[in-house]
Rosetta silent file (secondary structure, phi, psi, omega in degrees, C-alpha in Angstrom):
SEQUENCE: MSTFSHVRGLGFHVPERIYTNADLEKFVDTNDEWITTRTGIKQRHVVEDETCLDLVYGASVKALADANMDADELTHVIIATFTGDMPVPATSCVLLERLGIKNKVAMDLSAACSGFVYAIEVARALINLDPSAKILICGAEVLTSRVNWEDRSTCVLFGDGAGAAILTAGTEEEPGRVLDTLLSADGKPALNLTIKDSGSAHPYRLGDTVGKENFIEMQGREIYKHAVRSMTAISTEILAKHGLCADDVDVLLPHQANMRIIGAVGKKLGVPEEKVFVNVDKYGNTSAASIPIALAEAKESGFIKNGDLVLLTTFGGGLTWGASLIRF
SCORE:     score description
SCORE:     0.000 S_00000001
   1 L     0.000  131.414  179.359  -22.798   20.350    2.427 S_00000001
   2 L   -74.434  149.987  174.627  -20.221   17.618    1.868 S_00000001
   3 L  -102.171  133.756 -179.327  -18.525   17.181   -1.478 S_00000001
   4 E   -81.121  138.150  178.046  -18.311   13.651   -2.845 S_00000001
   5 E  -106.292  139.294 -175.199  -14.864   12.315   -3.761 S_00000001
   6 E  -131.168  142.332  171.555  -14.397    9.897   -6.645 S_00000001
   7 E   -82.266  117.642 -175.530  -11.656    7.635   -7.932 S_00000001
   8 E  -101.102  -24.733 -178.195  -11.234    8.627  -11.593 S_00000001
   9 E  -158.065  150.965 -179.592   -8.210    6.601  -12.631 S_00000001
  10 E  -135.783  151.627  175.855   -5.921    3.836  -11.398 S_00000001
  11 E  -164.937  154.557  175.409   -2.500    2.543  -12.395 S_00000001
  12 E  -144.165  159.285 -179.288    0.419    0.530  -11.066 S_00000001
  13 E  -146.075  130.831  176.905    4.022   -0.146  -11.953 S_00000001
  14 L  -128.794  153.819  178.525    6.408   -2.846  -10.737 S_00000001
  15 L   -63.172  155.406  179.697   10.029   -3.581  -11.665 S_00000001
  16 L   -72.444  -36.150 -175.297   10.687   -6.161  -14.374 S_00000001
  17 L   -69.271  135.138 -178.619   13.112   -8.219  -12.318 S_00000001
  18 E  -122.115  133.851  169.284   11.481  -11.020  -10.318 S_00000001
  19 E  -105.269  113.223  173.285   12.859  -13.015   -7.414 S_00000001
  20 E   -83.178  170.016  175.860   11.043  -16.335   -7.099 S_00000001
  21 H   -60.986  -34.633  177.918   11.243  -18.408   -3.953 S_00000001
  22 H   -64.581  -35.794  176.718   13.659  -20.671   -5.827 S_00000001
  23 H   -63.920  -40.755 -179.157   15.882  -17.656   -6.482 S_00000001
  24 H   -65.812  -31.012  179.948   15.949  -16.834   -2.776 S_00000001
  25 H   -58.371  -24.168 -176.098   17.002  -20.391   -1.963 S_00000001
  26 L   -73.143  -24.111 -177.672   20.346  -19.633   -3.657 S_00000001
  27 L  -137.669    4.389  176.767   21.429  -17.055   -1.086 S_00000001
  28 L  -127.286  142.578  178.716   18.991  -17.285    1.852 S_00000001
  29 L   -75.512   79.020 -177.423   18.563  -20.196    4.259 S_00000001
  30 L  -157.838  179.256  175.193   14.996  -20.922    3.161 S_00000001
  31 L  -154.172  166.197 -175.039   12.960  -22.882    0.628 S_00000001
  32 H   -58.588  -42.457 -178.006    9.791  -22.567   -1.410 S_00000001
  33 H   -62.569  -43.445 -178.764    7.718  -24.784    0.889 S_00000001
  34 H   -61.973  -45.346 -178.768    8.678  -22.791    3.996 S_00000001
  35 H   -67.785  -47.355 -174.617    7.830  -19.446    2.352 S_00000001
  36 H   -64.707  -44.762 -176.821    4.633  -20.604    0.644 S_00000001
  37 H   -68.102  -28.983 -177.492    3.086  -22.334    3.652 S_00000001
  38 H   -92.852  -24.200 -173.742    3.754  -19.377    5.948 S_00000001
  39 H  -129.284  -25.926 -173.988    3.057  -16.475    3.612 S_00000001
  40 L    81.955   -0.803 -177.453    1.469  -17.585    0.335 S_00000001
  41 L   -83.887  131.606  177.662    4.170  -15.615   -1.521 S_00000001
  42 L  -109.457  -27.176 -179.912    5.681  -17.252   -4.613 S_00000001
  43 E  -158.937  170.212  176.052    7.625  -14.311   -6.036 S_00000001
  44 E  -151.597  149.835  178.288    8.284  -10.599   -5.640 S_00000001
  45 E   -90.293  137.634 -173.005    9.408   -7.795   -7.992 S_00000001
  46 L  -131.551  131.918 -179.992   12.765   -6.216   -7.170 S_00000001
  47 L   -64.544  148.171  175.078   14.298   -3.006   -8.502 S_00000001
  48 L  -117.523  -68.352  178.076   17.472   -3.267  -10.533 S_00000001
  49 L  -108.339   -7.495 -176.180   18.238    0.137  -12.046 S_00000001
  50 L   -83.235  159.881  175.074   14.983    1.871  -11.031 S_00000001
  51 L  -116.208  175.941  176.043   14.390    4.163   -8.062 S_00000001
  52 H   -59.231  -39.978  178.641   11.272    4.889   -6.019 S_00000001
  53 H   -60.293  -40.423  178.773   10.685    7.923   -8.228 S_00000001
  54 H   -61.379  -42.291  179.217   10.745    5.730  -11.336 S_00000001
  55 H   -64.646  -45.107  178.791    8.096    3.445   -9.837 S_00000001
  56 H   -59.705  -45.925 -178.839    5.950    6.426   -8.804 S_00000001
  57 H   -61.535  -45.764  179.750    6.236    7.977  -12.249 S_00000001
  58 H   -59.059  -44.445  179.263    5.237    4.746  -14.007 S_00000001
  59 H   -68.276  -39.250 -176.919    2.159    4.279  -11.850 S_00000001
  60 H   -66.721  -42.680  178.657    1.171    7.950  -12.051 S_00000001
  61 H   -60.131  -41.276  179.357    1.322    8.092  -15.844 S_00000001
  62 H   -67.667  -40.085  178.847   -0.960    5.057  -16.062 S_00000001
  63 H   -65.265  -40.643  177.826   -3.424    6.518  -13.539 S_00000001
  64 H   -63.319  -42.475  178.666   -3.543    9.811  -15.445 S_00000001
  65 H   -63.991  -41.036  179.441   -4.182    7.977  -18.714 S_00000001
  66 H   -63.990  -31.646  178.998   -6.924    5.900  -17.065 S_00000001
  67 L   -87.383   -2.885 -176.597   -8.529    9.132  -15.852 S_00000001
  68 L    55.194   50.565 -173.924   -8.088   10.741  -19.294 S_00000001
  69 L  -132.632  143.756  172.981   -6.298   13.623  -17.601 S_00000001
  70 L   -86.367  148.434 -178.519   -3.156   15.644  -18.297 S_00000001
  71 H   -57.910  -35.235 -176.848   -0.615   16.012  -15.513 S_00000001
  72 H   -67.717  -15.024  177.142   -0.909   19.794  -15.579 S_00000001
  73 H   -74.886  -18.328 -178.610   -4.569   19.492  -14.517 S_00000001
  74 L   -64.266  145.847  174.109   -3.457   18.160  -11.125 S_00000001
  75 L  -109.965  -25.636 -177.126   -3.642   20.475   -8.138 S_00000001
  76 E  -140.587  146.192  173.265   -2.106   18.161   -5.513 S_00000001
  77 E  -130.208  121.577 -179.401    0.351   15.261   -5.437 S_00000001
  78 E  -125.122  123.357 -179.680    0.498   13.041   -2.337 S_00000001
  79 E  -119.683  123.346  175.734    2.889   10.109   -2.124 S_00000001
  80 E   -92.036  117.012  179.626    2.748    7.554    0.678 S_00000001
  81 L  -165.264  153.249  166.733    6.188    6.023    1.201 S_00000001
  82 L  -125.513   11.350  177.660    8.916    5.436    3.762 S_00000001
  83 L  -128.677   42.094  176.496   11.493    4.334    1.175 S_00000001
  84 L   -62.938  170.067 -176.698   11.681    7.435   -0.998 S_00000001
  85 L   -60.980  -31.115 -179.566   14.847    8.199   -2.935 S_00000001
  86 L  -162.122  157.902  178.590   16.054   10.517   -0.161 S_00000001
  87 L   -61.476  -40.504  179.322   14.695   12.189    2.998 S_00000001
  88 L  -141.419  130.213    3.943   14.805   15.629    1.350 S_00000001
  89 L   -79.221  165.682  177.648   13.468   16.610   -1.109 S_00000001
  90 L   -63.391  145.440  178.484   10.189   14.712   -0.915 S_00000001
  91 H   -58.331  -35.096  179.843    9.559   12.202   -3.708 S_00000001
  92 H   -61.857  -39.462  179.473    6.324   14.050   -4.510 S_00000001
  93 H   -65.352  -44.350 -179.187    8.223   17.271   -5.224 S_00000001
  94 H   -67.452  -30.861  177.516   10.677   15.546   -7.552 S_00000001
  95 H   -61.465  -35.294  178.720    7.755   13.835   -9.308 S_00000001
  96 H   -55.351  -46.212 -179.764    6.443   17.241  -10.353 S_00000001
  97 H   -63.616  -41.543 -179.774    9.606   17.826  -12.347 S_00000001
  98 H   -64.181  -34.735  178.983    9.435   14.332  -13.890 S_00000001
  99 H   -81.053   -9.697  179.683    5.822   14.974  -14.933 S_00000001
 100 L    78.199   30.540 -179.672    6.807   18.351  -16.389 S_00000001
 101 L  -129.003  165.575  178.343    4.613   20.403  -14.069 S_00000001
 102 L  -154.898  174.442  179.242    5.169   22.940  -11.287 S_00000001
 103 L    60.196   39.803  174.555    3.385   25.185   -8.810 S_00000001
 104 L  -115.085  162.948  172.822    1.318   22.313   -7.383 S_00000001
 105 E   -79.692  127.098 -178.472    0.866   21.193   -3.779 S_00000001
 106 E  -137.444  134.436  177.796    3.207   18.248   -3.177 S_00000001
 107 E  -158.153  149.950  172.311    3.908   16.244   -0.038 S_00000001
 108 E   -96.637  154.595 -177.166    4.981   12.801    1.125 S_00000001
 109 E  -132.337  134.198 -178.110    3.056   10.903    3.790 S_00000001
 110 L  -117.248  106.170  173.228    4.445    8.267    6.148 S_00000001
 111 L  -142.676   26.570  179.757    2.069    5.671    7.561 S_00000001
 112 H    53.073 -133.284 -174.047    3.877    2.528    6.366 S_00000001
 113 H   -65.748  -19.312  179.076    1.528   -0.073    4.850 S_00000001
 114 H   -87.358    0.664 -170.502   -1.526    2.065    5.682 S_00000001
 115 H   -56.058  -41.337 -177.260   -0.142    5.037    3.774 S_00000001
 116 H   -67.779  -40.768  178.501   -2.374    4.839    0.705 S_00000001
 117 H   -67.564  -37.089  172.355   -5.595    4.623    2.718 S_00000001
 118 H   -59.869  -40.475  179.956   -4.369    7.550    4.821 S_00000001
 119 H   -66.162  -33.756  175.601   -3.763    9.423    1.551 S_00000001
 120 H   -58.905  -44.402 -178.225   -7.337    8.722    0.448 S_00000001
 121 H   -68.123  -38.518  176.055   -8.612   10.485    3.550 S_00000001
 122 H   -62.470  -43.054  179.189   -6.275   13.446    3.057 S_00000001
 123 H   -63.777  -40.941  178.260   -7.474   13.755   -0.542 S_00000001
 124 H   -60.878  -41.306  179.840  -11.121   13.604    0.551 S_00000001
 125 H   -65.107  -41.709  179.491  -10.511   16.422    3.028 S_00000001
 126 H   -65.840  -39.456  178.522   -8.807   18.574    0.394 S_00000001
 127 H   -67.598  -35.043  177.359  -11.610   17.983   -2.102 S_00000001
 128 H   -66.813  -34.180  176.591  -14.160   18.910    0.538 S_00000001
 129 H   -72.726  -37.577 -177.410  -12.290   22.176    1.096 S_00000001
 130 L  -141.297   96.817 -177.507  -11.951   22.856   -2.639 S_00000001
 131 L   -60.889  -12.337  178.127  -14.213   20.863   -4.998 S_00000001
 132 L   -85.929   -3.348 -177.993  -12.067   21.929   -7.963 S_00000001
 133 L   -64.768  141.223  174.865   -9.091   19.961   -6.612 S_00000001
 134 E  -128.793  114.007 -163.564   -7.681   17.161   -8.754 S_00000001
 135 E  -120.679  129.637  171.073   -5.424   14.957   -6.688 S_00000001
 136 E   -96.401  123.319  172.816   -2.887   12.275   -7.495 S_00000001
 137 E  -119.120  143.321 -175.875   -2.251    9.887   -4.626 S_00000001
 138 E  -143.993  142.229  169.445    0.337    7.169   -4.809 S_00000001
 139 E  -112.839  126.538 -175.310    1.719    4.414   -2.619 S_00000001
 140 E  -146.869  138.842  178.967    5.269    3.438   -3.524 S_00000001
 141 E  -147.451  143.773  166.321    8.059    1.473   -1.884 S_00000001
 142 E  -114.822   72.190 -173.364   11.516    0.094   -2.630 S_00000001
 143 H   -68.806  -26.317 -178.357   11.429   -2.220    0.351 S_00000001
 144 H   -68.045  -13.001  173.445   14.198   -4.480   -0.908 S_00000001
 145 H   -79.609   -9.271 -175.462   16.590   -1.606   -0.159 S_00000001
 146 H  -124.743   20.514  176.058   15.563   -1.937    3.483 S_00000001
 147 L  -109.174  146.160  175.118   15.553   -5.688    4.066 S_00000001
 148 L   -89.332  107.677 -174.716   18.306   -7.703    5.690 S_00000001
 149 L   -71.262    0.241  173.644   18.934  -10.493    3.189 S_00000001
 150 L  -100.137   -3.787  179.467   20.415  -12.591    5.993 S_00000001
 151 L  -104.428   96.605 -173.567   17.176  -12.493    7.997 S_00000001
 152 H   -68.245  -17.703 -179.206   14.976  -15.162    6.436 S_00000001
 153 H   -75.517  -19.391 -179.360   12.018  -14.233    8.644 S_00000001
 154 H  -119.094  -37.042 -171.498   11.664  -10.834    6.942 S_00000001
 155 H   -65.062  -24.575 -178.888   13.531  -10.754    3.615 S_00000001
 156 L   -76.965  -11.707 -170.719   11.168  -13.266    1.966 S_00000001
 157 L   -86.338  -27.947 -161.892    8.140  -11.074    2.674 S_00000001
 158 E  -110.122  151.682  176.684    8.774   -7.857    0.782 S_00000001
 159 L  -142.219  175.474 -176.419    8.779   -6.569   -2.788 S_00000001
 160 E  -111.070  149.468  177.283    8.969   -3.283   -4.684 S_00000001
 161 E   167.018  177.258  179.530    6.279   -1.413   -6.616 S_00000001
 162 E  -149.518  147.080  174.226    3.926    1.536   -6.846 S_00000001
 163 E  -137.338  146.869 -174.482    0.213    2.131   -7.356 S_00000001
 164 E  -138.286  158.377  177.085   -1.603    5.393   -8.003 S_00000001
 165 E  -144.800  150.182  173.524   -5.086    6.872   -8.155 S_00000001
 166 E  -108.006  127.361  177.721   -6.642   10.141   -9.306 S_00000001
 167 E  -118.716  135.108  174.692   -9.354   11.620   -7.066 S_00000001
 168 E  -140.893  173.229  175.200  -11.704   14.481   -7.931 S_00000001
 169 E   -75.371  159.473  177.898  -15.108   15.743   -6.836 S_00000001
 170 E  -167.499 -176.394  179.678  -18.278   14.310   -8.364 S_00000001
 171 L   -88.134  164.197 -177.825  -21.954   13.637   -7.870 S_00000001
 172 L   -60.957  -31.331 -173.849  -23.403   11.045   -5.527 S_00000001
 173 L   -85.352  -16.905 -175.905  -24.488    8.820   -8.430 S_00000001
 174 L   -68.737  149.008  178.633  -21.185    8.711  -10.316 S_00000001
 175 L   -69.870  158.038  178.206  -19.038    5.546  -10.127 S_00000001
 176 L    83.438   14.686 -176.160  -15.893    5.410   -8.022 S_00000001
 177 E   -74.101  129.758  174.114  -17.364    7.325   -5.082 S_00000001
 178 E   -82.030  107.171 -177.765  -15.458    7.031   -1.814 S_00000001
 179 E   -68.719  -41.261 -176.011  -18.261    6.529    0.692 S_00000001
 180 E  -171.948  161.046  173.683  -16.084    6.842    3.769 S_00000001
 181 E  -141.986  136.823  174.240  -12.671    6.211    5.300 S_00000001
 182 E  -121.628  139.072 -178.497  -11.759    5.418    8.899 S_00000001
 183 E  -130.750  155.101  176.350   -8.225    5.631   10.262 S_00000001
 184 E  -157.645  165.953  178.902   -6.507    4.776   13.514 S_00000001
 185 E  -158.853  158.089  178.068   -3.076    4.415   15.094 S_00000001
 186 L  -150.069  117.359 -177.918   -1.377    3.259   18.295 S_00000001
 187 L   -82.013  -15.037 -174.937    2.203    4.127   19.161 S_00000001
 188 L   -60.293  -46.602 -179.868    2.568    1.732   22.082 S_00000001
 189 L   -93.521   21.241 -174.133    3.406   -1.401   20.048 S_00000001
 190 H   -60.053  -29.155 -176.545    5.283    0.556   17.356 S_00000001
 191 H   -72.227   -1.061  175.185    8.570   -1.159   18.159 S_00000001
 192 H   -73.010  -15.112  178.479    7.178   -4.406   16.757 S_00000001
 193 E  -148.346  109.853 -171.653    8.071   -3.101   13.276 S_00000001
 194 E  -142.935  156.211  158.725   10.929   -0.633   12.917 S_00000001
 195 L  -130.645  111.713 -167.098   13.771    0.810   10.881 S_00000001
 196 L   -92.560  -17.989 -174.473   15.822    2.702   13.445 S_00000001
 197 L   -73.681  162.486  171.998   18.638    4.234   11.431 S_00000001
 198 L    72.016  -13.259  174.530   18.801    7.810   10.069 S_00000001
 199 L   -75.667  164.289 -176.857   16.250    9.179   12.520 S_00000001
 200 L   -65.694  -21.401  177.007   17.299   11.854   14.988 S_00000001
 201 L   -78.465  -17.366 -179.692   17.230    9.264   17.779 S_00000001
 202 L  -136.900   65.360 -174.140   19.790    7.174   15.850 S_00000001
 203 L   -70.644  151.880  173.986   21.881    9.679   13.876 S_00000001
 204 L   -74.186  150.865  170.511   24.628    8.684   11.479 S_00000001
 205 L  -132.308  144.794 -179.790   28.239    9.474   12.286 S_00000001
 206 L   -54.359  130.004  179.271   31.118    9.473    9.840 S_00000001
 207 L    93.527   -7.230  177.873   32.694    6.045    9.762 S_00000001
 208 L   -62.374  145.452  176.232   29.635    4.199   11.122 S_00000001
 209 L   -98.253  160.803  178.778   29.106    0.732    9.696 S_00000001
 210 L   -74.235  131.448  178.143   25.833   -0.724    8.478 S_00000001
 211 L  -128.838 -176.886 -178.125   24.014   -2.707   11.157 S_00000001
 212 H   -60.365  -27.533 -179.056   20.700   -4.461   11.682 S_00000001
 213 H   -67.817  -12.307  177.476   19.117   -1.139   12.654 S_00000001
 214 H   -78.778   -8.732 -173.052   19.476   -0.054    9.020 S_00000001
 215 L  -126.900  169.902 -179.148   16.897   -2.624    7.961 S_00000001
 216 L   -63.516  127.521  172.537   13.356   -3.740    8.727 S_00000001
 217 E  -120.955  133.901 -172.017   13.038   -5.489   12.071 S_00000001
 218 E  -146.762  136.707  171.438    9.730   -7.122   12.912 S_00000001
 219 L   -93.624   92.192 -169.496    8.155   -9.244   15.609 S_00000001
 220 H   -56.404  -43.455 -177.335    6.043  -11.359   13.268 S_00000001
 221 H   -64.441  -43.118  179.583    3.775  -13.021   15.800 S_00000001
 222 H   -67.965  -41.039  178.318    2.829   -9.736   17.483 S_00000001
 223 H   -61.151  -42.829  179.114    2.304   -7.996   14.133 S_00000001
 224 H   -57.129  -48.756 -177.572    0.018  -10.828   13.004 S_00000001
 225 H   -63.286  -45.911  178.788   -2.194  -10.517   16.081 S_00000001
 226 H   -62.299  -42.609 -176.413   -2.426   -6.729   15.854 S_00000001
 227 H   -63.097  -50.451 -177.316   -3.099   -6.821   12.115 S_00000001
 228 H   -63.819  -45.700 -178.737   -5.956   -9.322   12.224 S_00000001
 229 H   -64.172  -46.070 -175.022   -7.605   -7.707   15.231 S_00000001
 230 H   -71.884  -44.156 -179.762   -7.302   -4.119   13.991 S_00000001
 231 H   -64.315  -39.622  178.922   -8.256   -4.717   10.349 S_00000001
 232 H   -66.339  -44.898 -176.882  -11.301   -6.752   11.382 S_00000001
 233 H   -64.781  -45.778 -176.068  -12.450   -4.198   13.954 S_00000001
 234 H   -73.495  -29.066  175.357  -12.147   -1.112   11.741 S_00000001
 235 H   -67.964  -43.627  177.448  -13.790   -2.910    8.801 S_00000001
 236 H   -61.780  -39.618 -178.801  -16.717   -3.915   11.004 S_00000001
 237 H   -64.937  -45.059 -176.597  -16.933   -0.340   12.281 S_00000001
 238 H   -70.371  -34.071  176.439  -17.060    1.308    8.870 S_00000001
 239 H   -66.863  -46.908 -179.404  -19.688   -1.140    7.608 S_00000001
 240 H   -62.099  -36.376  179.674  -21.854   -0.651   10.694 S_00000001
 241 H   -58.272  -30.315 -178.297  -21.547    3.122   10.391 S_00000001
 242 L  -107.911   17.113  177.383  -23.308    2.909    7.035 S_00000001
 243 L    66.982   31.017 -177.067  -25.836    0.252    8.008 S_00000001
 244 L  -114.089  165.808  175.040  -23.986   -2.419    6.035 S_00000001
 245 L  -138.516 -178.973 -176.694  -22.750   -5.928    6.748 S_00000001
 246 H   -58.905  -32.866 -179.755  -20.387   -8.430    5.146 S_00000001
 247 H   -63.995  -23.078 -179.173  -23.108   -9.606    2.745 S_00000001
 248 H   -81.322  -14.120 -177.567  -23.179   -6.118    1.218 S_00000001
 249 L   -82.003  123.278  177.359  -19.479   -6.248    0.320 S_00000001
 250 L   -86.636  -34.637  179.377  -18.829   -7.306   -3.278 S_00000001
 251 E  -140.411  124.731  169.703  -15.026   -7.199   -3.000 S_00000001
 252 E   -98.753  120.991 -178.582  -12.817   -7.297    0.076 S_00000001
 253 E  -121.480   92.735 -177.590   -9.408   -5.905   -0.807 S_00000001
 254 E   -90.011  161.662  171.307   -7.058   -6.218    2.171 S_00000001
 255 L   -53.844  131.778 -175.716   -3.434   -5.178    2.538 S_00000001
 256 L   -88.479   73.394  179.949   -1.395   -7.905    0.886 S_00000001
 257 L   -86.288  -57.238  171.932    0.894   -8.750    3.809 S_00000001
 258 L  -163.872  163.197 -173.131    0.593  -12.526    3.744 S_00000001
 259 H   -66.283  -28.603 -179.944   -2.096  -15.120    3.127 S_00000001
 260 H   -65.185  -43.672  178.112   -2.499  -15.983    6.795 S_00000001
 261 H   -67.311  -46.790 -179.628   -3.520  -12.427    7.667 S_00000001
 262 H   -58.015  -46.961 -179.136   -5.701  -12.075    4.554 S_00000001
 263 H   -64.829  -40.796 -178.694   -7.460  -15.378    5.253 S_00000001
 264 H   -66.872  -41.695  179.584   -7.989  -14.638    8.939 S_00000001
 265 H   -64.981  -46.352  178.842   -9.459  -11.172    8.277 S_00000001
 266 H   -59.644  -42.365 -179.172  -11.813  -12.476    5.589 S_00000001
 267 H   -66.197  -43.952 -178.945  -12.977  -15.323    7.830 S_00000001
 268 H   -67.045  -32.985  177.728  -13.573  -13.085   10.850 S_00000001
 269 H   -78.356  -20.258 -178.216  -15.532  -10.595    8.735 S_00000001
 270 L    82.241   27.311  177.483  -17.560  -13.387    7.148 S_00000001
 271 L   -96.128  124.240 -179.024  -16.612  -12.516    3.563 S_00000001
 272 L   -59.722  150.130 -177.752  -16.406  -15.599    1.285 S_00000001
 273 H   -56.000  -35.733 -176.828  -13.008  -16.389   -0.231 S_00000001
 274 H   -68.781  -12.324  177.373  -14.291  -15.800   -3.754 S_00000001
 275 H   -98.736   -1.540 -176.791  -14.946  -12.141   -2.865 S_00000001
 276 E   -98.827  121.533  179.089  -11.445  -11.548   -1.477 S_00000001
 277 L   -83.551  131.942 -177.806   -8.889  -10.169   -3.925 S_00000001
 278 L  -134.213  127.915  169.745   -5.418  -11.656   -3.524 S_00000001
 279 L  -139.276   14.500 -179.702   -2.190  -10.931   -5.391 S_00000001
 280 H   -60.391  -26.616  179.467    0.339  -11.317   -2.566 S_00000001
 281 H   -63.572  -28.110 -176.683    1.584  -14.471   -4.296 S_00000001
 282 H   -94.708  -29.350 -171.524    2.900  -12.338   -7.200 S_00000001
 283 H  -120.719  -13.086 -173.013    4.176   -9.211   -5.473 S_00000001
 284 L    67.674 -164.755  178.632    4.774  -10.000   -1.807 S_00000001
 285 E   -86.078  112.494  179.038    4.218   -7.244    0.739 S_00000001
 286 L  -105.124   19.727  174.583    4.810   -3.888   -0.991 S_00000001
 287 H    55.129 -122.910 -176.046    3.729   -1.833    2.038 S_00000001
 288 H   -61.478  -20.861  179.139    2.102    1.466    0.983 S_00000001
 289 H   -83.068  -13.503 -172.715    1.977    0.217   -2.620 S_00000001
 290 H   -58.939  -54.129 -178.392    0.055   -2.917   -1.672 S_00000001
 291 H   -63.656  -49.521 -177.930   -3.492   -1.514   -1.665 S_00000001
 292 H   -67.960  -32.576  174.878   -3.194    0.642   -4.821 S_00000001
 293 H   -63.754  -46.787  179.810   -1.461   -2.124   -6.813 S_00000001
 294 H   -63.409  -40.986 -178.972   -4.204   -4.558   -5.801 S_00000001
 295 H   -63.964  -46.269 -179.456   -6.933   -1.994   -6.501 S_00000001
 296 H   -65.220  -41.958 -179.015   -5.601   -1.176   -9.972 S_00000001
 297 H   -69.434  -38.892  179.321   -5.080   -4.840  -10.860 S_00000001
 298 H   -64.806  -39.622  178.580   -8.504   -5.885   -9.541 S_00000001
 299 H   -70.140  -43.871 -178.337  -10.218   -3.168  -11.598 S_00000001
 300 H   -64.250  -36.869 -176.620   -8.150   -3.877  -14.714 S_00000001
 301 H   -82.215  -10.884 -177.997   -8.778   -7.628  -14.534 S_00000001
 302 L    90.148    2.295  176.011  -12.530   -7.270  -14.035 S_00000001
 303 L   -62.867  -38.182  171.603  -12.489   -8.637  -10.485 S_00000001
 304 L   -96.078  124.440 -178.158  -14.038   -5.293   -9.531 S_00000001
 305 L  -112.140  163.314  178.051  -17.093   -4.574  -11.668 S_00000001
 306 L   -57.629  132.279  179.735  -19.229   -1.492  -12.137 S_00000001
 307 L    92.353  -10.545 -178.165  -21.530   -1.039   -9.159 S_00000001
 308 L   -68.208  141.789  170.453  -19.415   -3.153   -6.797 S_00000001
 309 E   -93.889  117.794 -175.718  -18.984   -2.089   -3.193 S_00000001
 310 E  -110.134  129.931  177.078  -15.291   -2.485   -2.387 S_00000001
 311 E  -107.636  114.593  172.627  -13.935   -2.596    1.157 S_00000001
 312 E   -93.750  137.954  174.896  -10.263   -1.698    1.550 S_00000001
 313 E  -145.275  140.455 -170.404   -8.626   -2.561    4.834 S_00000001
 314 E  -149.092  165.177 -177.448   -5.004   -2.175    5.847 S_00000001
 315 E  -154.905  139.255 -179.796   -2.486   -2.298    8.658 S_00000001
 316 E  -156.273 -179.824 -179.658    1.092   -1.080    8.978 S_00000001
 317 L   -61.933  148.645 -178.971    3.958    0.028   11.147 S_00000001
 318 L   144.555  -48.552  -10.256    3.361    2.852   13.552 S_00000001
 319 L   -80.868  147.364  179.952    1.172    1.027   14.297 S_00000001
 320 E  -129.214  152.676  173.418   -1.424    2.334   11.832 S_00000001
 321 E  -157.325  165.423 -177.928   -4.564    0.859   10.310 S_00000001
 322 E  -172.689  171.861  177.526   -7.584    1.921    8.318 S_00000001
 323 E  -149.420  150.067  179.069  -10.504    1.023    6.073 S_00000001
 324 E  -143.032  143.056  176.662  -12.231    2.648    3.141 S_00000001
 325 E  -111.623  127.233  179.639  -15.489    1.970    1.257 S_00000001
 326 E  -129.700  130.591  176.453  -15.656    2.700   -2.471 S_00000001
 327 E  -101.831  108.680 -176.728  -18.669    2.207   -4.756 S_00000001
 328 L   -87.139    0.000    0.000  -17.362    1.558   -8.293 S_00000001
């Protein structure tokens, strides 16, 4: 017999400092019109003195409070990120110390922008194995540490932030039930979005200088095509699997990459604009943090109401993509 998994609490945290498009004009060869028409982004939050761990901690504390849960009740901590404070130890392990807890299962997960949806599926599997599990999942990124501020095609896209959720077992009738999650990946076009430095294929050597390989490199046109096609296909698949269609979706919450992708996915799925949650204009693309920030903000603002069927869909480097259905 399957065990049902439920979202019990949500929270997000972003840095206070904001870079507007006008701010970027001061040191990047770009302008507000160029950024807005191509991406829909008006501003992004950028770390100043904070680290990825600080963002994770802020989001996690809010999610725990929303779930009315103490940190020590957690059994697992899963953090989706590729911009953690350091390769080792994992950000999840260090978070345990910050939360004042120990002897929990902790691990980081790398699936780029799809990381949070991947973490949902990992949490569901763990809860199915042990219904007493209480799991914190978080998507967090400090992407501005990995952008080339001289590359106007990429640096305008990204921002920093974190979003978190608490998942536990529950009954079929309780709100927040994760109906299903589908995941997929394809390594063939992975080089369309890369950070090549620090991996074993591109090791550091003493005296090496910083180069373009230290930062995000992306073939925007190819990423756009893959993103729209993959997000639409996996969303259609998960709806069909449960005998549902676009009319049954109360809220479509896509990865907040840019407005062109969001608009194209919504149109291809046949979901009206008024049902599509958008906050990319305020935060930019925060990668693994994108879905949980949007989910927490949509719930907090009342965009997601009790009883709503919410469709999450995402796409990221790897290439990875996924979709999840949640009944709130």
